[in-house]
Amino acid sequence: MTPPKDIPYRVDMARSVSNSLSLSTSPTSHFHSPPSSFKDRPQYNKQLKPFQRESIKVLLLENVNQTGRDILEQQGYQVEFLKSSLPEDQLIQKIRDVHVIGIRSKTKLTENVLKHARNLIVIGCFCIGTNQVDLQYAARNGIAVFNSPFSNSRSVAELVIAEVIALARQLGDRSMELHNGVWNKVSNGCWEIRGKTLGIVGYGHIGSQLSVLAESMGMSVIYYDVVNLMSMGTARQVSSLEELLGAADFVSLHVPELPETKNLFTSKQFEQMKNGSYLINNSRGSVVEIAALVDAMRTGKVAGAALDVYPNEPGGNGPYFSNELNSWTADLTKLKNVILTPHIGGSTEEAQSAIGIEVANALVRFVNEGATLGAVNMPEVNLRSLTLDEPNHVRVIFIHKNVPGVLRRVNSILGNHNVDKQMTDSRGEVAYLMADISDVDQGEIKDLYQSLEEDSSRIRVRVLY
Ligand SMILES: NC(=O)C1=CN([C@@H]2O[C@H](COP(=O)(O)OP(=O)(O)OC[C@H]3O[C@@H](n4cnc5c(N)ncnc54)[C@H](O)[C@@H]3O)[C@@H](O)[C@H]2O)C=CC1
Ligand SMILES: O=C(O)CCC(=O)C(=O)O
């Protein structure tokens, strides 16, 4: 088979020899000796180099922070960077040959897209949410997914505090009026937030951080969560959403996108809110039925709203926030005291820089060492690093279907060598085995790889050395 022009020969070999999706499985790769300056150290980690790093192709979408790009480029990987997300047809073209993809919240990695990703081994979500990725499909195909679980939590919580005050004082309207030359000095319907009650729905990383900030500004905090959680400060957990809605002056949503949170807020919930209360949604657009919110605001039941997220969001910056995108847009934008922001809850220099570092490092650990610590769709497996004084050691990674009898078969293959350490774990249908074995000659690696490839449970084999 002649390799396509832009794919290095060994990538194509990996595919044709093993029928594997993974470049790094290639048993034909060269061993790279460690730099001689390291050799005098008594104990040092061996950099596993089963492939030429410059063959690893990385596609970064949605303006991933420079910190992340630097880490990946320093590895020698080929990094392609785009500022926006891509429509599905272009994404399918691009994803065909990459081994690593980095996205934020806009890029939808559905089964339909992922089935074209024949070389992909890992996805980095440079954000908290992972609802944009088909996590099950990815796991079933040996593709690990990483995110940054709390690097932007503080940024979101601070934005909510700003929104609580801005809504209470109708700041958006006053500012817009003055931009249009209208002086409108009023106090009617404007409030201090001191002594008011904030109701937080979803008391996880963001909700609990917000709780602390709100209390420090003199608010009382109540929260509703499906899990029983420890309260921060003097906040109080309530037993139902209805109870929260009946007591809160401000309601702020911090739940993930799940089937159970879809349209969590419809006309019923708006009816249960206090008259003249406020709604803030920085979670996901699917959580609130916007047409119902528009109705609740027209009647005055809800006195103001701040929205950062929408059911449909544009892939990049530009004049796209229109009825074409979401049918209720014109109704919403005509309302008074509505603050609309373009999904910027986590968009601060601090958060983006920290996310870039955290996710890029997780990607490098996975590509180079096979470690899945922090993966959101796979068992978390890691072994201490191999060291440079272990020259004939090989790390075997065997991602397989979680069915009986696999370990017996795999260990009979590995058993021809000395298994120094091994860890295996499962998550749902998928299991992940990592083993460091010694006394392996370079010439035996290909056979080892081939034997594992032939096991009926195999999802993906990688041999790192
Ligand atoms: N606007 C933005 O830029 C950002 C938005 N987000 C969104 O915020 C969400 C929350 O983030 P974190 O606080 O980090 O998540 P988290 O996972 O730490 O907390 C979520 C909480 O919601 C609770 N929960 C789940 N289902 C619930 C339900 N039906 N009713 C009540 N509580 C429920 C969970 O038990 C958990 O305590 C993310 O999933 C993401 O979608 C996150 C970061 C930035
Ligand atoms: O900053 C982004 O692109 C997405 C933020 C977000 O929604 C998240 O972290 O889940």
Coordinates of C-alpha atoms and ligand atoms in Angstrom, one line a residue:
M1 CA 0.0 0.0 0.0
T2 CA 1.5 3.4 -0.9
P3 CA 1.1 5.9 1.9
P4 CA -0.6 9.2 1.1
K5 CA 1.9 12.0 0.6
D6 CA 1.3 13.8 3.9
I7 CA 1.5 10.7 6.2
P8 CA 4.9 9.5 7.2
Y9 CA 5.6 5.9 6.1
R10 CA 5.6 4.5 9.6
V11 CA 2.1 5.8 10.4
D12 CA 0.8 4.0 7.4
M13 CA 2.8 0.9 8.4
A14 CA 1.1 1.0 11.8
R15 CA -2.2 1.0 10.1
S16 CA -1.5 -1.7 7.6
V17 CA 0.5 -4.0 9.8
S18 CA -1.9 -3.9 12.8
N19 CA -5.1 -2.5 11.4
S20 CA -4.9 -0.4 14.5
L21 CA -6.0 3.2 14.9
S22 CA -3.0 4.1 16.8
L23 CA 0.3 5.5 15.4
S24 CA 2.1 4.9 18.6
T25 CA 1.6 1.2 18.4
S26 CA 4.1 0.9 15.6
P27 CA 6.4 -1.9 16.3
T28 CA 8.8 -0.8 13.6
S29 CA 9.8 2.4 15.3
H30 CA 13.4 3.2 16.3
F31 CA 14.6 3.3 19.9
H32 CA 16.0 6.7 20.8
S33 CA 18.9 6.6 23.2
P34 CA 18.8 9.0 26.2
P35 CA 21.1 12.0 26.0
S36 CA 24.4 11.0 27.4
S37 CA 24.3 13.8 30.0
F38 CA 21.6 11.9 31.8
K39 CA 23.5 8.7 32.1
D40 CA 25.4 9.6 35.2
R41 CA 22.4 10.1 37.3
P42 CA 21.6 7.2 39.7
Q43 CA 17.8 7.3 39.0
Y44 CA 16.1 9.1 36.2
N45 CA 12.9 8.6 34.3
K46 CA 13.1 7.0 30.9
Q47 CA 11.3 9.0 28.2
L48 CA 9.3 6.4 26.3
K49 CA 9.8 6.9 22.6
P50 CA 8.0 4.4 20.6
F51 CA 7.5 6.7 17.7
Q52 CA 9.1 9.8 16.1
R53 CA 7.4 12.6 18.0
E54 CA 7.4 14.8 14.9
S55 CA 5.0 12.2 13.4
I56 CA 2.3 13.0 16.0
K57 CA -0.3 15.3 14.5
V58 CA -2.3 17.5 16.8
L59 CA -5.3 19.6 15.7
L60 CA -6.2 22.4 18.2
L61 CA -9.5 24.2 17.6
E62 CA -11.3 27.1 19.3
N63 CA -8.3 29.2 20.1
V64 CA -6.8 27.0 22.7
N65 CA -4.4 29.0 24.9
Q66 CA -0.8 29.5 24.0
T67 CA 0.4 27.7 27.1
G68 CA -1.1 24.5 25.8
R69 CA 0.2 25.0 22.3
D70 CA 3.7 25.5 23.7
I71 CA 3.7 22.3 25.7
L72 CA 2.6 20.2 22.7
E73 CA 5.0 21.9 20.3
Q74 CA 7.9 21.4 22.8
Q75 CA 7.3 17.7 22.5
G76 CA 8.1 18.0 18.8
Y77 CA 4.5 17.2 17.7
Q78 CA 3.1 18.8 14.5
V79 CA 0.5 21.2 15.9
E80 CA -2.1 22.8 13.7
F81 CA -4.0 25.6 15.4
L82 CA -7.3 27.2 14.4
K83 CA -9.1 30.0 16.2
S84 CA -12.7 28.8 15.7
S85 CA -14.4 25.4 15.6
L86 CA -15.2 23.7 12.3
P87 CA -18.5 22.7 10.7
E88 CA -19.0 19.0 10.6
D89 CA -17.9 18.3 7.0
Q90 CA -14.6 20.2 7.5
L91 CA -14.1 18.6 10.9
I92 CA -14.5 15.2 9.3
Q93 CA -11.8 16.0 6.7
K94 CA -9.4 17.3 9.3
I95 CA -9.9 14.7 11.9
R96 CA -9.0 11.8 9.6
D97 CA -5.3 11.9 10.1
V98 CA -4.7 13.5 13.5
H99 CA -3.7 11.5 16.6
V100 CA -4.7 14.2 19.1
I101 CA -7.4 16.8 19.0
G102 CA -7.9 19.7 21.4
I103 CA -11.3 21.5 21.5
R104 CA -13.4 23.7 23.8
S105 CA -17.1 23.7 24.2
K106 CA -18.3 24.3 20.6
T107 CA -16.8 21.4 18.7
K108 CA -19.2 18.5 18.5
L109 CA -17.3 15.2 18.5
T110 CA -20.2 12.9 17.7
E111 CA -20.1 9.3 16.7
N112 CA -20.5 10.5 13.1
V113 CA -17.4 12.6 13.3
L114 CA -15.3 10.2 15.4
K115 CA -15.9 7.2 13.1
H116 CA -13.7 9.0 10.6
A117 CA -10.9 9.6 13.1
R118 CA -8.9 6.5 12.2
N119 CA -5.7 7.6 13.9
L120 CA -7.1 9.5 16.9
I121 CA -5.9 8.2 20.3
V122 CA -6.9 11.1 22.6
I123 CA -9.2 14.1 22.9
G124 CA -8.4 17.1 25.1
C125 CA -11.4 19.3 26.1
F126 CA -9.7 22.6 27.1
C127 CA -12.7 23.4 29.4
I128 CA -14.8 21.8 32.1
G129 CA -17.8 20.4 30.1
T130 CA -17.4 17.2 28.1
N131 CA -21.0 17.0 26.9
Q132 CA -19.8 18.0 23.4
V133 CA -18.0 14.6 23.0
D134 CA -19.6 11.2 22.6
L135 CA -17.7 9.8 25.5
Q136 CA -19.0 6.2 25.2
Y137 CA -18.2 5.9 21.6
A138 CA -14.7 7.3 22.2
A139 CA -14.1 4.8 25.0
R140 CA -15.3 1.9 23.0
N141 CA -12.8 2.8 20.3
G142 CA -9.9 3.3 22.7
I143 CA -9.9 7.1 22.5
A144 CA -9.2 8.7 25.9
V145 CA -10.8 12.0 26.8
F146 CA -9.4 14.5 29.2
N147 CA -10.7 17.9 30.5
S148 CA -9.8 20.5 33.1
P149 CA -12.2 19.9 35.9
F150 CA -11.9 23.2 37.8
S151 CA -9.4 25.6 36.3
N152 CA -12.1 28.1 35.3
S153 CA -14.5 27.6 38.2
R154 CA -13.4 30.8 40.0
S155 CA -13.8 32.9 36.8
V156 CA -17.4 31.7 36.4
A157 CA -18.2 32.4 40.0
E158 CA -16.8 35.9 39.8
L159 CA -18.8 36.6 36.7
V160 CA -22.0 35.5 38.5
I161 CA -21.3 37.9 41.3
A162 CA -20.9 40.7 38.8
E163 CA -24.2 39.7 37.2
V164 CA -26.1 39.5 40.5
I165 CA -25.2 43.2 41.1
A166 CA -25.7 44.2 37.5
L167 CA -29.2 42.8 37.5
A168 CA -30.1 44.2 40.9
R169 CA -29.1 47.7 39.7
Q170 CA -30.3 47.3 36.0
L171 CA -26.7 48.2 34.9
G172 CA -27.0 46.8 31.4
D173 CA -30.1 49.0 30.6
R174 CA -28.6 52.2 32.1
S175 CA -25.4 51.7 30.2
M176 CA -27.1 51.0 26.9
E177 CA -29.4 54.0 27.4
L178 CA -26.5 56.3 28.0
H179 CA -24.6 54.8 25.0
N180 CA -27.6 56.0 23.0
G181 CA -27.5 59.5 24.7
V182 CA -30.4 58.9 27.1
W183 CA -29.9 60.1 30.8
N184 CA -32.3 57.9 32.9
K185 CA -31.5 58.4 36.6
V186 CA -33.9 56.0 38.5
S187 CA -34.0 53.9 41.7
N188 CA -37.3 52.1 41.1
G189 CA -36.8 48.4 41.1
C190 CA -33.0 48.7 42.0
W191 CA -31.7 46.9 45.0
E192 CA -28.7 46.2 47.2
I193 CA -27.7 42.5 47.2
R194 CA -26.9 42.6 51.0
G195 CA -29.4 40.5 52.8
K196 CA -30.9 38.9 49.7
T197 CA -31.0 35.2 49.2
L198 CA -29.0 33.5 46.4
G199 CA -30.3 30.0 45.4
I200 CA -27.6 27.9 43.7
V201 CA -28.7 24.9 41.6
G202 CA -25.8 22.5 41.4
Y203 CA -23.3 22.9 44.3
G204 CA -20.2 21.5 42.6
H205 CA -16.9 23.3 41.9
I206 CA -18.5 26.5 40.6
G207 CA -21.6 26.5 42.8
S208 CA -19.6 26.1 46.1
Q209 CA -17.1 28.8 45.0
L210 CA -19.9 31.1 44.3
S211 CA -21.4 30.4 47.7
V212 CA -18.3 31.6 49.4
L213 CA -18.2 34.8 47.4
A214 CA -21.9 35.6 47.8
E215 CA -21.8 35.2 51.6
S216 CA -18.8 37.5 51.8
M217 CA -21.0 40.1 50.2
G218 CA -23.7 39.7 52.8
M219 CA -26.1 37.4 50.9
S220 CA -27.8 34.4 52.4
V221 CA -27.1 31.2 50.4
I222 CA -29.3 28.2 49.9
Y223 CA -28.6 25.4 47.4
Y224 CA -30.2 22.4 45.7
D225 CA -28.1 19.5 44.5
V226 CA -29.0 15.8 43.7
V227 CA -26.1 14.8 46.0
N228 CA -25.9 15.5 49.7
L229 CA -23.0 17.9 50.1
M230 CA -21.1 19.8 52.8
S231 CA -22.1 23.5 53.0
M232 CA -19.6 26.2 52.7
G233 CA -19.9 28.9 55.5
T234 CA -23.5 29.2 56.6
A235 CA -25.0 28.1 53.3
R236 CA -27.9 25.6 53.6
Q237 CA -28.9 22.7 51.4
V238 CA -32.6 22.5 50.6
S239 CA -34.4 19.3 49.8
S240 CA -36.0 20.3 46.5
L241 CA -35.7 22.6 43.6
E242 CA -39.2 23.9 44.3
E243 CA -38.2 24.8 47.9
L244 CA -35.2 26.8 46.5
L245 CA -37.3 28.6 43.9
G246 CA -39.8 29.7 46.5
A247 CA -37.1 31.3 48.7
A248 CA -34.4 32.7 46.4
D249 CA -34.2 36.3 45.2
F250 CA -31.5 35.3 42.7
V251 CA -31.3 31.8 41.2
S252 CA -28.0 30.7 39.6
L253 CA -27.6 27.5 37.6
H254 CA -24.4 25.4 37.8
V255 CA -25.5 21.9 36.7
P256 CA -23.8 19.9 33.9
E257 CA -25.6 19.1 30.6
L258 CA -27.3 15.7 31.2
P259 CA -30.6 14.1 30.1
E260 CA -31.9 15.0 33.5
T261 CA -30.9 18.7 33.3
K262 CA -32.4 19.3 29.8
N263 CA -35.1 21.9 30.2
L264 CA -34.7 21.8 34.0
F265 CA -36.2 25.3 33.8
T266 CA -39.6 25.6 31.9
S267 CA -42.7 27.6 32.7
K268 CA -43.4 25.4 35.8
Q269 CA -40.1 26.4 37.4
F270 CA -40.6 30.1 36.5
E271 CA -44.0 29.9 38.1
Q272 CA -42.4 28.6 41.3
M273 CA -39.9 31.4 41.5
K274 CA -40.6 34.5 43.8
N275 CA -42.2 37.4 42.1
G276 CA -39.6 39.8 40.8
S277 CA -36.7 37.4 41.2
Y278 CA -33.8 36.9 38.8
L279 CA -32.3 34.0 36.9
I280 CA -28.7 33.5 35.9
N281 CA -27.5 30.7 33.6
N282 CA -23.8 30.1 33.1
S283 CA -24.1 26.3 32.8
R284 CA -25.4 25.0 29.5
G285 CA -28.0 26.4 27.0
S286 CA -30.1 23.2 27.1
V287 CA -30.9 23.7 30.8
V288 CA -33.4 26.6 30.3
E289 CA -36.3 26.8 27.9
I290 CA -35.8 30.3 26.7
A291 CA -39.3 30.8 25.3
A292 CA -40.6 30.1 28.8
L293 CA -38.1 32.6 30.2
V294 CA -39.3 35.3 27.8
D295 CA -42.9 34.7 28.9
A296 CA -41.9 34.9 32.6
M297 CA -40.1 38.2 32.0
R298 CA -43.0 39.7 30.0
T299 CA -45.3 39.1 33.0
G300 CA -42.8 40.6 35.4
K301 CA -42.5 37.3 37.3
V302 CA -38.8 37.3 36.5
A303 CA -37.3 40.8 36.9
G304 CA -34.1 40.1 35.1
A305 CA -31.9 37.4 33.6
A306 CA -28.2 36.9 32.7
L307 CA -27.4 34.3 30.1
D308 CA -24.0 33.1 29.0
V309 CA -24.9 29.9 27.2
Y310 CA -27.5 29.1 24.5
P311 CA -29.0 25.9 22.9
N312 CA -27.2 26.9 19.6
E313 CA -24.0 28.8 19.7
P314 CA -21.9 30.0 16.8
G315 CA -18.6 28.3 16.0
G316 CA -16.6 31.5 15.9
N317 CA -16.9 35.2 16.6
G318 CA -19.0 37.4 14.3
P319 CA -22.6 38.7 13.8
Y320 CA -24.3 35.3 14.2
F321 CA -26.6 35.8 17.2
S322 CA -29.9 35.9 15.3
N323 CA -33.2 34.2 14.9
E324 CA -31.5 31.9 12.4
L325 CA -29.4 30.5 15.2
N326 CA -32.2 30.4 17.8
S327 CA -35.7 31.2 16.9
W328 CA -36.4 33.3 20.0
T329 CA -33.4 35.7 19.7
A330 CA -35.4 38.8 18.7
D331 CA -37.9 38.3 21.5
L332 CA -35.1 37.9 24.0
T333 CA -33.0 40.9 22.9
K334 CA -36.0 43.2 23.1
L335 CA -36.5 42.6 26.8
K336 CA -35.3 45.0 29.5
N337 CA -32.8 43.9 32.1
V338 CA -31.4 41.0 30.3
I339 CA -27.6 40.6 30.2
L340 CA -26.4 38.4 27.3
T341 CA -22.8 37.3 27.1
P342 CA -21.1 35.0 24.5
H343 CA -20.2 32.0 26.6
I344 CA -17.3 33.8 28.4
G345 CA -17.8 32.4 31.9
G346 CA -14.4 30.7 31.8
S347 CA -12.8 33.3 29.5
T348 CA -10.1 34.9 31.7
E349 CA -6.4 35.0 31.1
E350 CA -5.9 33.1 34.4
A351 CA -8.3 30.3 33.6
Q352 CA -7.3 29.8 30.0
S353 CA -3.6 29.7 30.8
A354 CA -4.1 27.2 33.6
I355 CA -6.4 25.0 31.4
G356 CA -3.9 25.1 28.6
I357 CA -1.2 23.7 30.9
E358 CA -3.3 21.1 32.6
V359 CA -4.9 19.6 29.5
A360 CA -1.8 19.7 27.3
N361 CA 0.2 17.9 30.1
A362 CA -2.5 15.2 30.3
L363 CA -2.3 14.7 26.6
V364 CA 1.4 14.4 26.6
R365 CA 1.3 11.9 29.5
F366 CA -1.2 9.8 27.6
V367 CA 0.6 9.9 24.2
N368 CA 4.1 9.3 25.7
E369 CA 3.4 7.1 28.6
G370 CA -0.2 5.8 28.3
A371 CA -1.2 7.3 31.7
T372 CA -5.0 7.8 31.9
L373 CA -5.1 9.7 35.3
G374 CA -7.9 12.2 35.0
A375 CA -9.5 10.7 32.0
V376 CA -13.3 11.2 32.0
N377 CA -14.3 8.1 29.9
M378 CA -11.7 5.5 30.7
P379 CA -10.4 3.7 33.8
E380 CA -7.6 5.7 35.5
V381 CA -4.4 3.7 35.2
N382 CA -0.8 4.6 35.7
L383 CA 2.5 3.0 36.7
R384 CA 5.6 4.6 38.0
S385 CA 7.9 5.6 35.1
L386 CA 10.5 3.3 33.7
T387 CA 14.0 4.4 34.4
L388 CA 16.9 4.7 32.1
D389 CA 18.8 1.9 33.8
E390 CA 16.1 -0.5 32.6
P391 CA 17.2 -0.9 29.0
N392 CA 15.3 -3.9 27.9
H393 CA 11.9 -2.8 29.4
V394 CA 8.8 -2.3 27.4
R395 CA 5.5 -0.8 28.4
V396 CA 2.5 -2.6 27.0
I397 CA -0.9 -0.9 26.9
F398 CA -3.9 -3.1 26.1
I399 CA -7.3 -1.4 25.9
H400 CA -9.8 -4.2 25.6
K401 CA -13.5 -5.1 26.0
N402 CA -14.3 -5.8 29.6
V403 CA -15.1 -9.5 29.1
P404 CA -14.0 -12.7 31.0
G405 CA -10.8 -14.5 30.2
V406 CA -8.8 -11.6 28.7
L407 CA -6.2 -11.3 31.5
R408 CA -5.4 -15.0 31.4
R409 CA -4.7 -14.8 27.6
V410 CA -2.8 -11.5 27.8
N411 CA -0.6 -12.7 30.7
S412 CA 0.2 -15.9 28.8
I413 CA 1.6 -13.6 26.0
L414 CA 3.4 -11.4 28.4
G415 CA 4.5 -14.3 30.5
N416 CA 7.3 -15.1 28.0
H417 CA 9.0 -12.1 29.6
N418 CA 9.3 -10.9 33.1
V419 CA 6.2 -8.8 34.1
D420 CA 7.8 -6.2 36.5
K421 CA 4.6 -4.4 37.3
Q422 CA 1.1 -4.3 36.0
M423 CA -2.2 -2.5 36.6
T424 CA -5.6 -3.1 35.1
D425 CA -8.9 -1.5 35.7
S426 CA -12.3 -1.3 34.0
R427 CA -15.0 1.2 33.5
G428 CA -18.2 -0.1 32.0
E429 CA -17.6 -2.0 28.8
V430 CA -13.9 -1.0 28.5
A431 CA -10.8 -2.2 30.4
Y432 CA -7.3 -0.8 30.4
L433 CA -4.2 -2.8 31.1
M434 CA -0.8 -1.4 31.5
A435 CA 2.2 -3.6 32.1
D436 CA 6.0 -3.0 32.3
I437 CA 7.9 -6.1 31.2
S438 CA 11.6 -6.7 31.1
D439 CA 14.0 -8.9 29.2
V440 CA 12.5 -8.0 25.8
D441 CA 14.8 -7.8 22.8
Q442 CA 14.1 -5.2 20.2
G443 CA 13.4 -8.0 17.7
E444 CA 10.7 -9.5 20.0
I445 CA 8.6 -6.3 20.2
K446 CA 6.8 -6.8 16.9
D447 CA 5.8 -10.4 17.8
L448 CA 4.6 -9.3 21.2
Y449 CA 2.5 -6.5 19.6
Q450 CA 1.1 -8.8 16.9
S451 CA 0.0 -11.5 19.4
L452 CA -1.9 -8.8 21.4
E453 CA -3.4 -7.4 18.3
E454 CA -4.9 -10.8 17.5
D455 CA -6.8 -11.1 20.7
S456 CA -10.6 -11.0 20.1
S457 CA -11.1 -8.5 22.9
R458 CA -8.6 -6.0 21.6
I459 CA -9.7 -2.4 21.2
R460 CA -6.2 -0.9 20.9
V461 CA -2.6 -2.1 21.5
R462 CA 0.3 0.3 22.2
V463 CA 3.8 -0.8 22.9
L464 CA 6.0 1.9 24.3
Y465 CA 9.7 1.5 24.8
Ligands
LIG1 N1 -20.2 29.4 31.1 C1 -19.0 28.9 31.1 O1 -18.1 29.4 30.5 C2 -18.8 27.6 31.8 C3 -19.8 26.7 32.1 N2 -19.6 25.6 32.8 C4 -20.7 24.7 33.0 O2 -20.9 24.6 34.4 C5 -21.2 23.2 34.7 C6 -20.9 23.0 36.2 O3 -19.6 23.1 36.4 P1 -18.9 22.5 37.8 O4 -19.4 23.3 39.0 O5 -17.5 22.6 37.6 O6 -19.5 21.1 37.8 P2 -19.4 20.0 39.0 O7 -19.5 18.7 38.3 O8 -18.3 20.3 39.9 O9 -20.8 20.3 39.7 C7 -22.1 20.1 39.2 C8 -23.0 19.8 40.3 O10 -24.3 19.7 39.8 C9 -25.0 18.7 40.5 N3 -26.1 18.2 39.7 C10 -26.1 17.3 38.7 N4 -27.4 17.1 38.2 C11 -28.2 17.9 39.0 C12 -29.6 18.2 39.0 N5 -30.4 17.6 38.1 N6 -30.1 19.0 39.9 C13 -29.3 19.6 40.8 N7 -27.9 19.4 40.8 C14 -27.4 18.6 39.9 C15 -23.9 17.6 40.7 O11 -24.3 16.7 41.8 C16 -22.7 18.5 41.0 O12 -22.6 18.8 42.4 C17 -20.3 22.5 33.8 O13 -20.8 21.1 33.6 C18 -20.3 23.2 32.5 O14 -21.4 22.8 31.7 C19 -18.3 25.3 33.3 C20 -17.3 26.2 33.1 C21 -17.4 27.4 32.3
LIG2 O1 -14.3 28.5 27.6 C1 -14.8 27.7 26.9 O2 -14.7 27.5 25.7 C2 -15.9 26.7 27.5 C3 -16.1 27.0 28.9 C4 -17.1 26.0 29.4 O3 -18.3 26.0 29.1 C5 -16.6 24.9 30.2 O4 -15.5 24.9 30.7 O5 -17.3 23.9 30.3

